[in-house]
Amino acid sequence: MAGQLHRNPPFRAEHLGSLLRPDGLLKTREAFDKGTAQQHQLASIEDTAVKDIVDLQIRLGFHAISDGEYRRHMFWGTFFPGLDGFEEIHNPDPKIFREYMPDIAAFMEKGYKPGESVICTGKIKHVGSTYLEQWNYLKSVVPKEMVPNCKLTLAAPNWYHMRYKEGLAYPKDVYSNDSVYFADIAAAYQAELDILYKAGLRNIQIDDPNLAYFCSEKMIAGWKADEANTKTVDQLLDEYIKLYNDCISKRPADMHVGVHLCRGNFVNSRHFSEGGYDRIATKLFQDLKVDSYYLEYDTPRAGGFEPLKFLPKTKNAILGVITSKFPELENMDEMRKKVFQAADNIAEGNGETQKEALVRLGVSPQCGFASHAYGNAVNKDDMVAKLKLVRELADSIWPGEP
């Protein structure tokens, strides 16, 4: 549990979970949402699509197989709406949001407002996993020996807290402060992980753009200017790290947990924030008790590799050096150079050789191909070419390793 190096998972070649949906699935879901298709019709299409995308991942040489997030509309899925005490709200009042949060700001700047959100309305309680059925189906369509490698992505525990203005994330007559609210969030994650572990899940990836927001000078400036806030940015980051650690504190030692940081990956390949990991590197890599970090590194907006000097010998970094946002293929030599630069920084920080540092690295796209159901500005052939490039890059650095 982050005290010793966890390998396989993660693997040398990874992707971040979400994959482009086939047109038939998108059209059937649209019809279902309009009331012109039945649940069983949608489920049948989803099952077929998941089986097909699993087969593709196996053919391309990937081991951390996902279901492509094909049963979700957005990457954060259904964990929070499935809890007692949370309610999905449509067309929420924009005044409840911190308008300087990068994803909220991106909507506001374009003249839009968030169309939906999920908010705490009562005492939080885990009442059953909304992912168990999905996980059981994924298990059923992979070879038995690959089940422990399969990956499920989860929303970040802070996702429906950071976006709301001070005092508006939960009712004050239910939770007197953040600490008691976070305690129930952590208990819900513990229950979820226990259920999924007992069902055979051993590989979790938590998707958290919010942690990358702490790298954004624009967000930090907005936070400081907001007189309603009662904590500093650094105090909030400390509380979120404690929340994470509490969420995963009861996981068994053979359950791998990684966290994925990116700067936004919305429809048509939009990003929301910018800023390197330097500002949060010590706390992120040394205080957060996860096994692995899936890190965006496809553009200069993620900064350089110097923060990796703080990555301990007991943790992995999967370098997202290939973009999922656009179809142009990266140069193999340039990608190899980046990986070795990252290894050199890790080696410098730990007093080891480049070869030793490479043991704790892997490569991936910087984010998924479809964090939103309608996906990035790429088509299926582009996606396959990118995934092949990830596998080829990994094979060129770690030949013969999964």
PDB file of N, CA, C and O in Angstrom, residues 271-345:
ATOM      1  N   HIS A 271      -9.041  21.780 -23.337  1.00  0.00           N
ATOM      2  CA  HIS A 271      -8.434  21.675 -22.008  1.00  0.00           C
ATOM      3  C   HIS A 271      -8.888  22.874 -21.190  1.00  0.00           C
ATOM      4  O   HIS A 271      -9.406  23.859 -21.724  1.00  0.00           O
ATOM      5  N   PHE A 272      -8.697  22.802 -19.874  1.00  0.00           N
ATOM      6  CA  PHE A 272      -9.213  23.837 -18.981  1.00  0.00           C
ATOM      7  C   PHE A 272      -8.136  24.597 -18.213  1.00  0.00           C
ATOM      8  O   PHE A 272      -8.333  25.757 -17.862  1.00  0.00           O
ATOM      9  N   SER A 273      -7.039  23.943 -17.872  1.00  0.00           N
ATOM     10  CA  SER A 273      -6.055  24.594 -16.998  1.00  0.00           C
ATOM     11  C   SER A 273      -4.640  24.353 -17.500  1.00  0.00           C
ATOM     12  O   SER A 273      -4.401  23.504 -18.361  1.00  0.00           O
ATOM     13  N   GLU A 274      -3.716  25.121 -16.931  1.00  0.00           N
ATOM     14  CA  GLU A 274      -2.311  25.016 -17.290  1.00  0.00           C
ATOM     15  C   GLU A 274      -1.463  25.156 -16.027  1.00  0.00           C
ATOM     16  O   GLU A 274      -1.905  25.720 -15.034  1.00  0.00           O
ATOM     17  N   GLY A 275      -0.238  24.648 -16.106  1.00  0.00           N
ATOM     18  CA  GLY A 275       0.674  24.774 -14.974  1.00  0.00           C
ATOM     19  C   GLY A 275       1.390  23.474 -14.670  1.00  0.00           C
ATOM     20  O   GLY A 275       0.774  22.402 -14.672  1.00  0.00           O
ATOM     21  N   GLY A 276       2.705  23.555 -14.419  1.00  0.00           N
ATOM     22  CA  GLY A 276       3.491  22.372 -14.116  1.00  0.00           C
ATOM     23  C   GLY A 276       3.234  21.851 -12.710  1.00  0.00           C
ATOM     24  O   GLY A 276       2.581  22.501 -11.884  1.00  0.00           O
ATOM     25  N   TYR A 277       3.788  20.669 -12.432  1.00  0.00           N
ATOM     26  CA  TYR A 277       3.570  20.003 -11.147  1.00  0.00           C
ATOM     27  C   TYR A 277       4.453  20.554 -10.033  1.00  0.00           C
ATOM     28  O   TYR A 277       4.313  20.148  -8.876  1.00  0.00           O
ATOM     29  N   ASP A 278       5.355  21.488 -10.363  1.00  0.00           N
ATOM     30  CA  ASP A 278       6.359  21.961  -9.403  1.00  0.00           C
ATOM     31  C   ASP A 278       5.732  22.374  -8.073  1.00  0.00           C
ATOM     32  O   ASP A 278       6.260  22.050  -7.006  1.00  0.00           O
ATOM     33  N   ARG A 279       4.639  23.116  -8.132  1.00  0.00           N
ATOM     34  CA  ARG A 279       4.061  23.714  -6.939  1.00  0.00           C
ATOM     35  C   ARG A 279       3.546  22.676  -5.938  1.00  0.00           C
ATOM     36  O   ARG A 279       3.514  22.926  -4.732  1.00  0.00           O
ATOM     37  N   ILE A 280       3.145  21.517  -6.441  1.00  0.00           N
ATOM     38  CA  ILE A 280       2.528  20.518  -5.562  1.00  0.00           C
ATOM     39  C   ILE A 280       3.333  19.228  -5.472  1.00  0.00           C
ATOM     40  O   ILE A 280       2.892  18.258  -4.855  1.00  0.00           O
ATOM     41  N   ALA A 281       4.518  19.195  -6.075  1.00  0.00           N
ATOM     42  CA  ALA A 281       5.240  17.935  -6.259  1.00  0.00           C
ATOM     43  C   ALA A 281       5.519  17.202  -4.951  1.00  0.00           C
ATOM     44  O   ALA A 281       5.302  15.983  -4.855  1.00  0.00           O
ATOM     45  N   THR A 282       6.002  17.912  -3.953  1.00  0.00           N
ATOM     46  CA  THR A 282       6.358  17.243  -2.698  1.00  0.00           C
ATOM     47  C   THR A 282       5.129  16.583  -2.064  1.00  0.00           C
ATOM     48  O   THR A 282       5.158  15.400  -1.691  1.00  0.00           O
ATOM     49  N   LYS A 283       4.061  17.332  -1.940  1.00  0.00           N
ATOM     50  CA  LYS A 283       2.849  16.788  -1.315  1.00  0.00           C
ATOM     51  C   LYS A 283       2.229  15.695  -2.188  1.00  0.00           C
ATOM     52  O   LYS A 283       1.771  14.655  -1.679  1.00  0.00           O
ATOM     53  N   LEU A 284       2.180  15.935  -3.509  1.00  0.00           N
ATOM     54  CA  LEU A 284       1.557  14.980  -4.424  1.00  0.00           C
ATOM     55  C   LEU A 284       2.278  13.637  -4.394  1.00  0.00           C
ATOM     56  O   LEU A 284       1.651  12.583  -4.239  1.00  0.00           O
ATOM     57  N   PHE A 285       3.580  13.671  -4.549  1.00  0.00           N
ATOM     58  CA  PHE A 285       4.332  12.428  -4.702  1.00  0.00           C
ATOM     59  C   PHE A 285       4.717  11.774  -3.379  1.00  0.00           C
ATOM     60  O   PHE A 285       4.915  10.561  -3.324  1.00  0.00           O
ATOM     61  N   GLN A 286       4.816  12.545  -2.311  1.00  0.00           N
ATOM     62  CA  GLN A 286       5.301  11.972  -1.062  1.00  0.00           C
ATOM     63  C   GLN A 286       4.219  11.806   0.007  1.00  0.00           C
ATOM     64  O   GLN A 286       4.304  10.903   0.834  1.00  0.00           O
ATOM     65  N   ASP A 287       3.191  12.651  -0.014  1.00  0.00           N
ATOM     66  CA  ASP A 287       2.165  12.565   1.026  1.00  0.00           C
ATOM     67  C   ASP A 287       0.935  11.767   0.590  1.00  0.00           C
ATOM     68  O   ASP A 287       0.268  11.154   1.435  1.00  0.00           O
ATOM     69  N   LEU A 288       0.625  11.783  -0.685  1.00  0.00           N
ATOM     70  CA  LEU A 288      -0.533  11.048  -1.194  1.00  0.00           C
ATOM     71  C   LEU A 288      -0.173   9.566  -1.295  1.00  0.00           C
ATOM     72  O   LEU A 288       0.777   9.192  -1.990  1.00  0.00           O
ATOM     73  N   LYS A 289      -0.924   8.719  -0.598  1.00  0.00           N
ATOM     74  CA  LYS A 289      -0.527   7.314  -0.439  1.00  0.00           C
ATOM     75  C   LYS A 289      -1.104   6.409  -1.521  1.00  0.00           C
ATOM     76  O   LYS A 289      -1.716   5.373  -1.239  1.00  0.00           O
ATOM     77  N   VAL A 290      -0.875   6.799  -2.774  1.00  0.00           N
ATOM     78  CA  VAL A 290      -1.246   5.940  -3.896  1.00  0.00           C
ATOM     79  C   VAL A 290       0.008   5.230  -4.388  1.00  0.00           C
ATOM     80  O   VAL A 290       1.126   5.564  -4.007  1.00  0.00           O
ATOM     81  N   ASP A 291      -0.196   4.247  -5.275  1.00  0.00           N
ATOM     82  CA  ASP A 291       0.929   3.490  -5.811  1.00  0.00           C
ATOM     83  C   ASP A 291       1.521   4.125  -7.061  1.00  0.00           C
ATOM     84  O   ASP A 291       2.721   4.003  -7.305  1.00  0.00           O
ATOM     85  N   SER A 292       0.665   4.766  -7.852  1.00  0.00           N
ATOM     86  CA  SER A 292       1.095   5.228  -9.171  1.00  0.00           C
ATOM     87  C   SER A 292       0.437   6.550  -9.533  1.00  0.00           C
ATOM     88  O   SER A 292      -0.674   6.860  -9.062  1.00  0.00           O
ATOM     89  N   TYR A 293       1.125   7.293 -10.417  1.00  0.00           N
ATOM     90  CA  TYR A 293       0.622   8.569 -10.918  1.00  0.00           C
ATOM     91  C   TYR A 293       0.586   8.510 -12.440  1.00  0.00           C
ATOM     92  O   TYR A 293       1.601   8.230 -13.079  1.00  0.00           O
ATOM     93  N   TYR A 294      -0.584   8.766 -12.996  1.00  0.00           N
ATOM     94  CA  TYR A 294      -0.752   8.857 -14.442  1.00  0.00           C
ATOM     95  C   TYR A 294      -0.741  10.352 -14.770  1.00  0.00           C
ATOM     96  O   TYR A 294      -1.700  11.067 -14.469  1.00  0.00           O
ATOM     97  N   LEU A 295       0.339  10.821 -15.398  1.00  0.00           N
ATOM     98  CA  LEU A 295       0.608  12.249 -15.483  1.00  0.00           C
ATOM     99  C   LEU A 295       0.535  12.773 -16.911  1.00  0.00           C
ATOM    100  O   LEU A 295       1.154  12.209 -17.825  1.00  0.00           O
ATOM    101  N   GLU A 296      -0.183  13.866 -17.083  1.00  0.00           N
ATOM    102  CA  GLU A 296      -0.225  14.554 -18.372  1.00  0.00           C
ATOM    103  C   GLU A 296       1.141  15.165 -18.660  1.00  0.00           C
ATOM    104  O   GLU A 296       1.682  15.903 -17.842  1.00  0.00           O
ATOM    105  N   TYR A 297       1.671  14.837 -19.856  1.00  0.00           N
ATOM    106  CA  TYR A 297       2.959  15.404 -20.263  1.00  0.00           C
ATOM    107  C   TYR A 297       3.033  15.557 -21.781  1.00  0.00           C
ATOM    108  O   TYR A 297       4.105  15.448 -22.360  1.00  0.00           O
ATOM    109  N   ASP A 298       1.894  15.826 -22.421  1.00  0.00           N
ATOM    110  CA  ASP A 298       1.901  15.878 -23.887  1.00  0.00           C
ATOM    111  C   ASP A 298       2.168  17.260 -24.444  1.00  0.00           C
ATOM    112  O   ASP A 298       2.454  17.399 -25.635  1.00  0.00           O
ATOM    113  N   THR A 299       2.069  18.311 -23.616  1.00  0.00           N
ATOM    114  CA  THR A 299       2.302  19.678 -24.083  1.00  0.00           C
ATOM    115  C   THR A 299       3.064  20.459 -23.009  1.00  0.00           C
ATOM    116  O   THR A 299       3.093  20.054 -21.838  1.00  0.00           O
ATOM    117  N   PRO A 300       3.614  21.611 -23.367  1.00  0.00           N
ATOM    118  CA  PRO A 300       4.325  22.432 -22.370  1.00  0.00           C
ATOM    119  C   PRO A 300       3.444  22.913 -21.228  1.00  0.00           C
ATOM    120  O   PRO A 300       3.967  23.307 -20.178  1.00  0.00           O
ATOM    121  N   ARG A 301       2.112  22.881 -21.379  1.00  0.00           N
ATOM    122  CA  ARG A 301       1.273  23.381 -20.287  1.00  0.00           C
ATOM    123  C   ARG A 301       1.364  22.511 -19.030  1.00  0.00           C
ATOM    124  O   ARG A 301       0.924  22.935 -17.956  1.00  0.00           O
ATOM    125  N   ALA A 302       1.931  21.306 -19.158  1.00  0.00           N
ATOM    126  CA  ALA A 302       2.120  20.450 -17.982  1.00  0.00           C
ATOM    127  C   ALA A 302       3.492  20.656 -17.346  1.00  0.00           C
ATOM    128  O   ALA A 302       3.799  20.025 -16.333  1.00  0.00           O
ATOM    129  N   GLY A 303       4.310  21.531 -17.935  1.00  0.00           N
ATOM    130  CA  GLY A 303       5.617  21.795 -17.349  1.00  0.00           C
ATOM    131  C   GLY A 303       6.643  20.731 -17.686  1.00  0.00           C
ATOM    132  O   GLY A 303       6.437  19.867 -18.548  1.00  0.00           O
ATOM    133  N   GLY A 304       7.774  20.794 -16.985  1.00  0.00           N
ATOM    134  CA  GLY A 304       8.873  19.870 -17.246  1.00  0.00           C
ATOM    135  C   GLY A 304       8.869  18.679 -16.308  1.00  0.00           C
ATOM    136  O   GLY A 304       7.951  18.481 -15.503  1.00  0.00           O
ATOM    137  N   PHE A 305       9.949  17.888 -16.408  1.00  0.00           N
ATOM    138  CA  PHE A 305      10.046  16.650 -15.622  1.00  0.00           C
ATOM    139  C   PHE A 305      10.747  16.846 -14.284  1.00  0.00           C
ATOM    140  O   PHE A 305      10.856  15.899 -13.505  1.00  0.00           O
ATOM    141  N   GLU A 306      11.204  18.052 -13.994  1.00  0.00           N
ATOM    142  CA  GLU A 306      11.941  18.297 -12.752  1.00  0.00           C
ATOM    143  C   GLU A 306      11.167  17.891 -11.498  1.00  0.00           C
ATOM    144  O   GLU A 306      11.785  17.363 -10.545  1.00  0.00           O
ATOM    145  N   PRO A 307       9.835  18.083 -11.444  1.00  0.00           N
ATOM    146  CA  PRO A 307       9.110  17.668 -10.227  1.00  0.00           C
ATOM    147  C   PRO A 307       9.213  16.179  -9.913  1.00  0.00           C
ATOM    148  O   PRO A 307       8.991  15.774  -8.773  1.00  0.00           O
ATOM    149  N   LEU A 308       9.560  15.372 -10.915  1.00  0.00           N
ATOM    150  CA  LEU A 308       9.667  13.933 -10.681  1.00  0.00           C
ATOM    151  C   LEU A 308      10.846  13.577  -9.779  1.00  0.00           C
ATOM    152  O   LEU A 308      10.961  12.424  -9.334  1.00  0.00           O
ATOM    153  N   LYS A 309      11.691  14.549  -9.491  1.00  0.00           N
ATOM    154  CA  LYS A 309      12.768  14.308  -8.521  1.00  0.00           C
ATOM    155  C   LYS A 309      12.205  13.921  -7.156  1.00  0.00           C
ATOM    156  O   LYS A 309      12.887  13.293  -6.349  1.00  0.00           O
ATOM    157  N   PHE A 310      10.947  14.298  -6.914  1.00  0.00           N
ATOM    158  CA  PHE A 310      10.328  14.023  -5.616  1.00  0.00           C
ATOM    159  C   PHE A 310       9.576  12.681  -5.595  1.00  0.00           C
ATOM    160  O   PHE A 310       8.989  12.335  -4.565  1.00  0.00           O
ATOM    161  N   LEU A 311       9.584  11.951  -6.698  1.00  0.00           N
ATOM    162  CA  LEU A 311       8.905  10.653  -6.744  1.00  0.00           C
ATOM    163  C   LEU A 311       9.707   9.621  -5.969  1.00  0.00           C
ATOM    164  O   LEU A 311      10.856   9.343  -6.310  1.00  0.00           O
ATOM    165  N   PRO A 312       9.155   9.019  -4.918  1.00  0.00           N
ATOM    166  CA  PRO A 312       9.917   8.050  -4.117  1.00  0.00           C
ATOM    167  C   PRO A 312      10.187   6.753  -4.879  1.00  0.00           C
ATOM    168  O   PRO A 312       9.554   6.460  -5.898  1.00  0.00           O
ATOM    169  N   LYS A 313      11.086   5.966  -4.341  1.00  0.00           N
ATOM    170  CA  LYS A 313      11.432   4.685  -4.956  1.00  0.00           C
ATOM    171  C   LYS A 313      10.287   3.678  -4.891  1.00  0.00           C
ATOM    172  O   LYS A 313      10.324   2.660  -5.578  1.00  0.00           O
ATOM    173  N   THR A 314       9.290   3.960  -4.075  1.00  0.00           N
ATOM    174  CA  THR A 314       8.186   3.024  -3.889  1.00  0.00           C
ATOM    175  C   THR A 314       6.980   3.331  -4.772  1.00  0.00           C
ATOM    176  O   THR A 314       5.935   2.702  -4.622  1.00  0.00           O
ATOM    177  N   LYS A 315       7.124   4.312  -5.697  1.00  0.00           N
ATOM    178  CA  LYS A 315       5.972   4.704  -6.512  1.00  0.00           C
ATOM    179  C   LYS A 315       6.326   4.761  -7.994  1.00  0.00           C
ATOM    180  O   LYS A 315       7.488   4.955  -8.363  1.00  0.00           O
ATOM    181  N   ASN A 316       5.283   4.607  -8.817  1.00  0.00           N
ATOM    182  CA  ASN A 316       5.423   4.612 -10.266  1.00  0.00           C
ATOM    183  C   ASN A 316       4.889   5.901 -10.874  1.00  0.00           C
ATOM    184  O   ASN A 316       3.990   6.545 -10.308  1.00  0.00           O
ATOM    185  N   ALA A 317       5.406   6.246 -12.048  1.00  0.00           N
ATOM    186  CA  ALA A 317       4.845   7.334 -12.846  1.00  0.00           C
ATOM    187  C   ALA A 317       4.612   6.833 -14.264  1.00  0.00           C
ATOM    188  O   ALA A 317       5.530   6.268 -14.884  1.00  0.00           O
ATOM    189  N   ILE A 318       3.399   6.994 -14.736  1.00  0.00           N
ATOM    190  CA  ILE A 318       3.058   6.682 -16.123  1.00  0.00           C
ATOM    191  C   ILE A 318       3.014   8.010 -16.867  1.00  0.00           C
ATOM    192  O   ILE A 318       2.210   8.884 -16.540  1.00  0.00           O
ATOM    193  N   LEU A 319       3.887   8.157 -17.833  1.00  0.00           N
ATOM    194  CA  LEU A 319       4.085   9.432 -18.508  1.00  0.00           C
ATOM    195  C   LEU A 319       3.163   9.557 -19.715  1.00  0.00           C
ATOM    196  O   LEU A 319       3.296   8.814 -20.694  1.00  0.00           O
ATOM    197  N   GLY A 320       2.253  10.523 -19.642  1.00  0.00           N
ATOM    198  CA  GLY A 320       1.318  10.745 -20.746  1.00  0.00           C
ATOM    199  C   GLY A 320       1.936  11.625 -21.813  1.00  0.00           C
ATOM    200  O   GLY A 320       1.532  12.779 -22.003  1.00  0.00           O
ATOM    201  N   VAL A 321       2.907  11.085 -22.529  1.00  0.00           N
ATOM    202  CA  VAL A 321       3.671  11.873 -23.505  1.00  0.00           C
ATOM    203  C   VAL A 321       3.033  11.881 -24.885  1.00  0.00           C
ATOM    204  O   VAL A 321       3.491  12.602 -25.781  1.00  0.00           O
ATOM    205  N   ILE A 322       2.003  11.092 -25.075  1.00  0.00           N
ATOM    206  CA  ILE A 322       1.308  11.016 -26.367  1.00  0.00           C
ATOM    207  C   ILE A 322      -0.080  11.612 -26.187  1.00  0.00           C
ATOM    208  O   ILE A 322      -0.796  11.254 -25.246  1.00  0.00           O
ATOM    209  N   THR A 323      -0.480  12.511 -27.067  1.00  0.00           N
ATOM    210  CA  THR A 323      -1.759  13.179 -26.877  1.00  0.00           C
ATOM    211  C   THR A 323      -2.913  12.347 -27.444  1.00  0.00           C
ATOM    212  O   THR A 323      -2.784  11.718 -28.497  1.00  0.00           O
ATOM    213  N   SER A 324      -4.014  12.374 -26.730  1.00  0.00           N
ATOM    214  CA  SER A 324      -5.250  11.754 -27.226  1.00  0.00           C
ATOM    215  C   SER A 324      -6.157  12.793 -27.869  1.00  0.00           C
ATOM    216  O   SER A 324      -7.232  12.459 -28.357  1.00  0.00           O
ATOM    217  N   LYS A 325      -5.715  14.050 -27.879  1.00  0.00           N
ATOM    218  CA  LYS A 325      -6.590  15.132 -28.331  1.00  0.00           C
ATOM    219  C   LYS A 325      -6.596  15.329 -29.843  1.00  0.00           C
ATOM    220  O   LYS A 325      -7.602  15.778 -30.407  1.00  0.00           O
ATOM    221  N   PHE A 326      -5.481  15.024 -30.498  1.00  0.00           N
ATOM    222  CA  PHE A 326      -5.347  15.319 -31.921  1.00  0.00           C
ATOM    223  C   PHE A 326      -4.718  14.131 -32.643  1.00  0.00           C
ATOM    224  O   PHE A 326      -3.975  13.357 -32.041  1.00  0.00           O
ATOM    225  N   PRO A 327      -4.984  13.980 -33.945  1.00  0.00           N
ATOM    226  CA  PRO A 327      -4.577  12.754 -34.646  1.00  0.00           C
ATOM    227  C   PRO A 327      -3.105  12.664 -35.022  1.00  0.00           C
ATOM    228  O   PRO A 327      -2.598  11.563 -35.251  1.00  0.00           O
ATOM    229  N   GLU A 328      -2.395  13.783 -35.107  1.00  0.00           N
ATOM    230  CA  GLU A 328      -1.009  13.736 -35.551  1.00  0.00           C
ATOM    231  C   GLU A 328      -0.184  12.843 -34.629  1.00  0.00           C
ATOM    232  O   GLU A 328      -0.243  12.980 -33.404  1.00  0.00           O
ATOM    233  N   LEU A 329       0.616  11.972 -35.222  1.00  0.00           N
ATOM    234  CA  LEU A 329       1.415  11.031 -34.439  1.00  0.00           C
ATOM    235  C   LEU A 329       2.729  11.670 -33.998  1.00  0.00           C
ATOM    236  O   LEU A 329       3.396  12.339 -34.787  1.00  0.00           O
ATOM    237  N   GLU A 330       3.082  11.426 -32.751  1.00  0.00           N
ATOM    238  CA  GLU A 330       4.316  11.947 -32.205  1.00  0.00           C
ATOM    239  C   GLU A 330       5.526  11.221 -32.793  1.00  0.00           C
ATOM    240  O   GLU A 330       5.430  10.081 -33.264  1.00  0.00           O
ATOM    241  N   ASN A 331       6.677  11.884 -32.750  1.00  0.00           N
ATOM    242  CA  ASN A 331       7.926  11.306 -33.219  1.00  0.00           C
ATOM    243  C   ASN A 331       8.477  10.353 -32.156  1.00  0.00           C
ATOM    244  O   ASN A 331       8.637  10.721 -30.996  1.00  0.00           O
ATOM    245  N   MET A 332       8.766   9.142 -32.555  1.00  0.00           N
ATOM    246  CA  MET A 332       9.219   8.114 -31.616  1.00  0.00           C
ATOM    247  C   MET A 332      10.502   8.523 -30.895  1.00  0.00           C
ATOM    248  O   MET A 332      10.623   8.369 -29.663  1.00  0.00           O
ATOM    249  N   ASP A 333      11.467   9.068 -31.624  1.00  0.00           N
ATOM    250  CA  ASP A 333      12.729   9.448 -31.005  1.00  0.00           C
ATOM    251  C   ASP A 333      12.522  10.544 -29.958  1.00  0.00           C
ATOM    252  O   ASP A 333      13.140  10.525 -28.890  1.00  0.00           O
ATOM    253  N   GLU A 334      11.647  11.495 -30.274  1.00  0.00           N
ATOM    254  CA  GLU A 334      11.372  12.568 -29.314  1.00  0.00           C
ATOM    255  C   GLU A 334      10.687  12.026 -28.057  1.00  0.00           C
ATOM    256  O   GLU A 334      10.974  12.466 -26.940  1.00  0.00           O
ATOM    257  N   MET A 335       9.787  11.068 -28.244  1.00  0.00           N
ATOM    258  CA  MET A 335       9.100  10.477 -27.090  1.00  0.00           C
ATOM    259  C   MET A 335      10.080   9.689 -26.219  1.00  0.00           C
ATOM    260  O   MET A 335      10.030   9.762 -24.988  1.00  0.00           O
ATOM    261  N   ARG A 336      10.966   8.946 -26.842  1.00  0.00           N
ATOM    262  CA  ARG A 336      11.971   8.194 -26.083  1.00  0.00           C
ATOM    263  C   ARG A 336      12.846   9.157 -25.280  1.00  0.00           C
ATOM    264  O   ARG A 336      13.156   8.917 -24.108  1.00  0.00           O
ATOM    265  N   LYS A 337      13.210  10.259 -25.911  1.00  0.00           N
ATOM    266  CA  LYS A 337      14.048  11.245 -25.245  1.00  0.00           C
ATOM    267  C   LYS A 337      13.342  11.790 -23.996  1.00  0.00           C
ATOM    268  O   LYS A 337      13.964  11.977 -22.943  1.00  0.00           O
ATOM    269  N   LYS A 338      12.036  12.037 -24.112  1.00  0.00           N
ATOM    270  CA  LYS A 338      11.281  12.541 -22.972  1.00  0.00           C
ATOM    271  C   LYS A 338      11.269  11.534 -21.824  1.00  0.00           C
ATOM    272  O   LYS A 338      11.429  11.907 -20.652  1.00  0.00           O
ATOM    273  N   VAL A 339      11.078  10.279 -22.154  1.00  0.00           N
ATOM    274  CA  VAL A 339      11.052   9.253 -21.108  1.00  0.00           C
ATOM    275  C   VAL A 339      12.396   9.190 -20.388  1.00  0.00           C
ATOM    276  O   VAL A 339      12.459   9.112 -19.148  1.00  0.00           O
ATOM    277  N   PHE A 340      13.476   9.247 -21.141  1.00  0.00           N
ATOM    278  CA  PHE A 340      14.801   9.195 -20.516  1.00  0.00           C
ATOM    279  C   PHE A 340      15.085  10.458 -19.704  1.00  0.00           C
ATOM    280  O   PHE A 340      15.754  10.399 -18.659  1.00  0.00           O
ATOM    281  N   GLN A 341      14.568  11.608 -20.153  1.00  0.00           N
ATOM    282  CA  GLN A 341      14.701  12.834 -19.362  1.00  0.00           C
ATOM    283  C   GLN A 341      13.967  12.687 -18.030  1.00  0.00           C
ATOM    284  O   GLN A 341      14.478  13.100 -16.976  1.00  0.00           O
ATOM    285  N   ALA A 342      12.778  12.120 -18.089  1.00  0.00           N
ATOM    286  CA  ALA A 342      12.024  11.894 -16.855  1.00  0.00           C
ATOM    287  C   ALA A 342      12.792  10.957 -15.927  1.00  0.00           C
ATOM    288  O   ALA A 342      12.892  11.203 -14.707  1.00  0.00           O
ATOM    289  N   ALA A 343      13.338   9.879 -16.489  1.00  0.00           N
ATOM    290  CA  ALA A 343      14.104   8.928 -15.679  1.00  0.00           C
ATOM    291  C   ALA A 343      15.321   9.593 -15.047  1.00  0.00           C
ATOM    292  O   ALA A 343      15.660   9.321 -13.885  1.00  0.00           O
ATOM    293  N   ASP A 344      15.965  10.474 -15.789  1.00  0.00           N
ATOM    294  CA  ASP A 344      17.144  11.159 -15.247  1.00  0.00           C
ATOM    295  C   ASP A 344      16.767  12.022 -14.040  1.00  0.00           C
ATOM    296  O   ASP A 344      17.514  12.087 -13.048  1.00  0.00           O
ATOM    297  N   ASN A 345      15.628  12.686 -14.097  1.00  0.00           N
ATOM    298  CA  ASN A 345      15.195  13.505 -12.969  1.00  0.00           C
ATOM    299  C   ASN A 345      14.846  12.654 -11.757  1.00  0.00           C
ATOM    300  O   ASN A 345      15.184  13.003 -10.620  1.00  0.00           O
TER     301      ASN A 345
END
